[in-house]
Amino acid sequence: MALIRCCFEPPELPEFFDSFVQRCTDPSCCCGCCSALRPRYKRLVDNIFPVNPEDGLVKSNMEKLTFYSLSSPDKLDRIGEYLYQKATKDINRKRYKLAEIAMEAMDLLLQACHAQTTLNLFVESFLRMVQKLLEDSNPNLKIMATNSFVKFANINEDTPSYHRRYDFFISKFSSMCHSDAASMRDSLRLAGIKGLQGVIRKTVSDDLVENIWAAEHMEKIVPSLLFNMQSGDLTPVEDATNVTPPALAEEVLRELVGRASFGHIRSVLKPLLTHLDRHELWVPNTFAIHTFRIVMISIQPQYSYTVVETLMQHLDNNFKSSPKTRTSLAVVLSKIIAIAAGESVGPSALDIINNLLTHLRTSVSTTSEITPEESQYQEALINALGEFANHHPDYQKIEIMLFIMNTVPDLSKKSKGDQMLQNILLKSLLKVGTQYSTVSFEKAFPASFLQPLLKMARAPHDPTRMVVMQILQALLDRHQNEQVLSSVSVKPYPALSQEPPSRSDIIFTHKYGANIMQALIDSMALSDRVDALSSSFNTAALLIVEMSCNETVQEFLLFILGIQQVANTVDTLGTVHRCSLHAISIGLLVLISRVSGINNLLEYAQKIVEARREEATHYLPPLLEPKKMSGKILNLSLPHLAIDKLALGECLQNAGMDAQRLNTGAPYALNQTDHPGHRHSWVESVSNQLTQRNSSADLTVYNGDGDSVSSSPGVCKKLLAPEFNFDAMKRALAEPTETVKREQRERQMQIVRTFREGEFDDLIRRTEPKHDLIQNRLNELFNSLAVERQITQSDTKAASLQASNEKPIYETNFPELFYY
C-alpha cells in the first residue's frame, strides 16, 4: 500500500461528492478517472511539479503551460489562482521547495504573458502569492518573493490598475531594510531595498495607482534608505557586481529624488530631516552633507531652490538648539547652496540672502556676548552667503552687495549690539566682495553702494572700519597687489603688477576719487592702532596703483599733502598718531612716484627719506606702536622734513606735466564732505557758491576768494606786480609768509566788522557806483536791440513778397540731411 495511494483516503463519504474533483490533485494518485475529470489548466499546472521537489521545475511541462496560457489568455486568472492555492498549502505544510517552484512558474507566466489584456486578473493572484511568501519567516522565501516583485515592477503594463494597493509591500520591504538576522542580514537588507525600488518604479510611472508620495509611505521609505546608507562607507562603490546595501540605498535615494516633482520634493525632505534630528546626525555632519549633496545632484535643477528653502526653514525651527547643531546645519547649507545658486535668479536669490541675513541678525540679537561656538555659527552663515553669491553673475553680486549694505544699521546707533551687527553684516558683504571680479570701477562702485560704504568707513568702531577697508581692497585690487601693499614701506615693490587705467576708470576717479580719499583721511584720523592705519594705507595704495596716470597724479599728491596737513594741524591727535600719518604720507609719495614713472618726483621723495633717516626716523615706516612709545619724547617740530607742495609742483613741471591743479588746489582737510576742487557740473558749482554766500555764518570763515573785493568797504583790490618775469610768477604762486597771512586775516576781520556793525545807509553809500557807467552801457544795449528789431521787420516784409514764387524757406535752410 505504500506504493499505491488513493486520493479518497481517509474515506469520508459525506464529503465525497462535494470534494471529488478538488481532492484529486496529487500526481501520484492511482485514479485515472479523477485526473480525467479535472480541467486542463489544472492538469497542466500539476504536471510542472516534479515527484521529487529537489529536481526543480519540469521545464517541458512548463513550456506546455506557457503555450496554453498564450493560446487561452482568459484562463490566466484561473491558473494564477490555482498556483496560489497550491503554494499556500505547501507553505502551510513547510514544503518550501514546492512553494518556490510555484513562485518560479508565476514569474515565467508573468514574463511570457505581460502583453495580454487580461494580465490584471493574473497580477492579483501573483501579488497575493508574493505577499504570502513575504509573510513567512523563511528568509529564502522573502528574498525570492522580492526578486519576483522586482521583475513585476519592471514590466510596463498597457492597461492601468485602479484598485491595487502597495501598503503591505512598503511596510514589509521597509522592515526588511532594518533586518538584524545574523546569517543573512545583508541579503535581506538588499532584498528590502530592491523591493522599495520596485514599489517606487511601479507607482511613480502610473498616476492611477496609490500615491507613493503620501506622508505615511515616505516616512517608511526614506528612513529605511538612510538607515542603510549610514551603516556603510560614504565612498562610492566602484565594483558594480558586488553591490552593498549602502551603495544600493544611495542609488534608490537618487532615483526617488530624481522622480520627485515640485509638489512632492518636500515629502522626501521632511522625513529626511526628521531622521537626521532623531538620530542626532547633525553633529558631526559628515553624513548630513553627503546626503544633501546626493539630493541636490539628483533633483531636477529647477527644484533645487526648494531644498535650500526647506533647509532654511528647518534652521528657523532649530533656533533654540545648541550652537553646534545650528553650526552644522549652516555648514550643510553652505555646502549645497552653491548647487542651487545657478538656478536662482531675481527675487529668489535675494530671498535666500535675506533669510541668511535674518539668521545673522537673530544670532546677534539673542546673545549678549559672542561665544566661540556662536561665532562659528555666524561664520558658517557668512560662508553660505559667500558660496551662494559666488555662483551668480557679477551684476547680481553687485545687487546682493547693495542689498546687504542697505541692511547694515546706521552709524547713529552706537550700542554694542548694533556694532556687532554692523561688523557681522559687513563681513558678509566682504565675503561677497571677495567673489566679485572687478573689471570696471564704475560698475563695481555704483553711487548707491559707494556712498553708504564710505559713510561706514568713518565709523567710530575700529573693527567696523577695518572690515570696510577690506571690502574696498577686495573691489579695488584687480591685479592681486593687496598682499604686496599690506604694510607701510618706502622700499621698492618688485612684485607689483600694474596696467594703465581705462578711460572709464579715469572718469570714475574724477567723479568719486575725491570722496574716497576724503573718507580715507577721516578714517586715518580716528585711531592710532597700527592695524587700522595699515588697512587704510593698503586701501590708499591700491587706489593709487590702479588709478595712477598723468590725469590723476595731481589729485593723489593733494591727498598725500592732506594726510600730512592733518598730522601737522590737528591738535587732538597723539604724538605717535602724527608720526604714523607722516610715515604713511611719505610711503604713498614714494609709491606714486614709482608707479607713475616720474623720476623727478622719485628723486625728491628719496631726498626726504634720506633726510628723515638722519634726523627723524620716527617719521618713516614702520608704524610705531602706541603702547611701546608711551614714555618716549618725539620731536614734531621739523618743518624742513615735510613734503613741500611747491617742490612737488616743480617736479611735475620739470617732467613736462601740468601742475595747475596741484598749485592752485588746497590739500584735503579733515571732516570735509566734498573736496572743493571736484565740482562735477556748473550747476553744482553755482549752487554751492550760492549756498555759501547766502549764509550769514560764512562771514566768520571768509576765505578771501570773493569775486567783488573792490566793492567791499575799506578794501582795495590787490594790483598785480608790474614786472612779469619768472621770479615774479614764482613769488605769486608761492605760499604767503606769516606776515602776509596775518595782514590778510586782519583785512578779513575788518570786512566782517564793517558789515556787521556799520549802518545800512553807510553801507549803501560806500558800495554804490561813483559814475553812471553801468547805466550808459545798458542804454547802448537797448538802442542796439531796437535797431536790430527794425532791420528784422523790414527783412520779413521783403521775404513775404517773394514767398509765392519761391519754395518754402525750410526746404532751403533745412535740407534732407538735417531732417530728424
Coordinates of N, CA, C and O in Angstrom, one line a residue, residues 708-716 747 749-771:
S708 N 34.1 140.1 -5.6 CA 34.0 141.6 -5.7 C 34.7 142.2 -4.5 O 34.0 142.8 -3.7
V709 N 36.0 142.0 -4.4 CA 36.7 142.5 -3.3 C 36.7 144.1 -3.4 O 36.7 144.8 -2.4
S710 N 36.7 144.6 -4.6 CA 36.8 146.0 -4.8 C 35.6 146.7 -4.3 O 35.6 147.9 -3.9
S711 N 34.4 146.0 -4.2 CA 33.2 146.6 -3.8 C 33.1 146.6 -2.3 O 32.1 147.2 -1.7
S712 N 33.9 145.9 -1.6 CA 33.9 145.9 -0.1 C 34.4 147.2 0.5 O 35.4 147.8 0.0
P713 N 33.7 147.7 1.5 CA 34.1 148.9 2.1 C 35.5 148.9 2.8 O 35.8 147.9 3.5
G714 N 36.3 149.8 2.4 CA 37.6 149.9 3.1 C 38.7 149.0 2.5 O 39.8 148.9 3.1
V715 N 38.4 148.3 1.5 CA 39.4 147.3 0.9 C 39.5 147.6 -0.5 O 38.5 147.7 -1.3
C716 N 40.7 147.7 -1.0 CA 41.0 147.9 -2.4 C 41.5 146.6 -3.0 O 42.2 145.8 -2.4
R747 N 42.5 142.1 7.4 CA 41.6 142.7 6.4 C 40.2 141.9 6.4 O 39.2 142.5 6.3
M749 N 38.8 140.3 8.9 CA 38.1 140.7 10.1 C 37.5 142.1 10.0 O 36.4 142.4 10.5
Q750 N 38.3 143.0 9.3 CA 37.8 144.4 9.1 C 36.5 144.4 8.2 O 35.6 145.1 8.5
I751 N 36.5 143.5 7.2 CA 35.3 143.4 6.3 C 34.1 142.9 7.2 O 33.0 143.4 7.1
V752 N 34.4 141.9 8.0 CA 33.3 141.3 8.8 C 32.8 142.3 9.7 O 31.5 142.5 9.9
R753 N 33.6 143.1 10.4 CA 33.2 144.1 11.4 C 32.4 145.2 10.7 O 31.4 145.7 11.2
T754 N 32.9 145.6 9.5 CA 32.2 146.6 8.8 C 30.7 146.2 8.4 O 29.8 147.0 8.6
F755 N 30.6 145.0 7.9 CA 29.2 144.6 7.5 C 28.4 144.2 8.7 O 27.1 144.3 8.6
R756 N 28.9 143.9 9.8 CA 28.1 143.6 11.0 C 27.8 144.8 11.8 O 26.6 144.9 12.3
E757 N 28.7 145.8 12.0 CA 28.5 146.9 12.9 C 28.1 148.2 12.1 O 27.6 149.1 12.8
G758 N 28.4 148.3 10.8 CA 28.1 149.5 10.1 C 26.6 149.8 9.9 O 25.8 148.8 9.9
E759 N 26.3 151.1 9.7 CA 24.9 151.4 9.4 C 24.5 151.0 8.0 O 25.4 151.0 7.1
F760 N 23.3 150.8 7.8 CA 22.8 150.3 6.5 C 23.0 151.4 5.4 O 23.5 151.1 4.3
D761 N 22.7 152.7 5.8 CA 22.9 153.8 4.8 C 24.3 154.0 4.5 O 24.7 154.3 3.3
D762 N 25.2 153.8 5.5 CA 26.6 153.9 5.2 C 27.1 152.9 4.3 O 27.9 153.1 3.4
L763 N 26.6 151.6 4.4 CA 27.0 150.5 3.5 C 26.5 150.8 2.1 O 27.3 150.6 1.1
I764 N 25.3 151.4 2.0 CA 24.8 151.7 0.6 C 25.7 152.8 0.0 O 26.1 152.7 -1.2
R765 N 26.0 153.8 0.8 CA 26.8 154.9 0.3 C 28.2 154.4 -0.2 O 28.7 154.8 -1.2
R766 N 28.8 153.5 0.6 CA 30.1 153.0 0.3 C 30.1 152.1 -1.0 O 31.1 152.1 -1.7
T767 N 29.1 151.3 -1.1 CA 29.1 150.3 -2.2 C 28.5 150.8 -3.5 O 28.6 150.2 -4.6
E768 N 27.8 152.0 -3.5 CA 27.1 152.5 -4.7 C 28.2 153.0 -5.7 O 29.3 153.5 -5.3
P769 N 28.0 152.8 -7.0 CA 29.0 153.2 -8.0 C 29.2 154.7 -8.0 O 28.2 155.5 -7.8
K770 N 30.4 155.2 -8.4 CA 30.7 156.6 -8.4 C 30.5 157.2 -9.7 O 30.7 158.4 -9.9
H771 N 30.0 156.5 -10.7 CA 29.7 157.0 -12.0 C 28.6 156.2 -12.6 O 28.1 155.2 -12.1

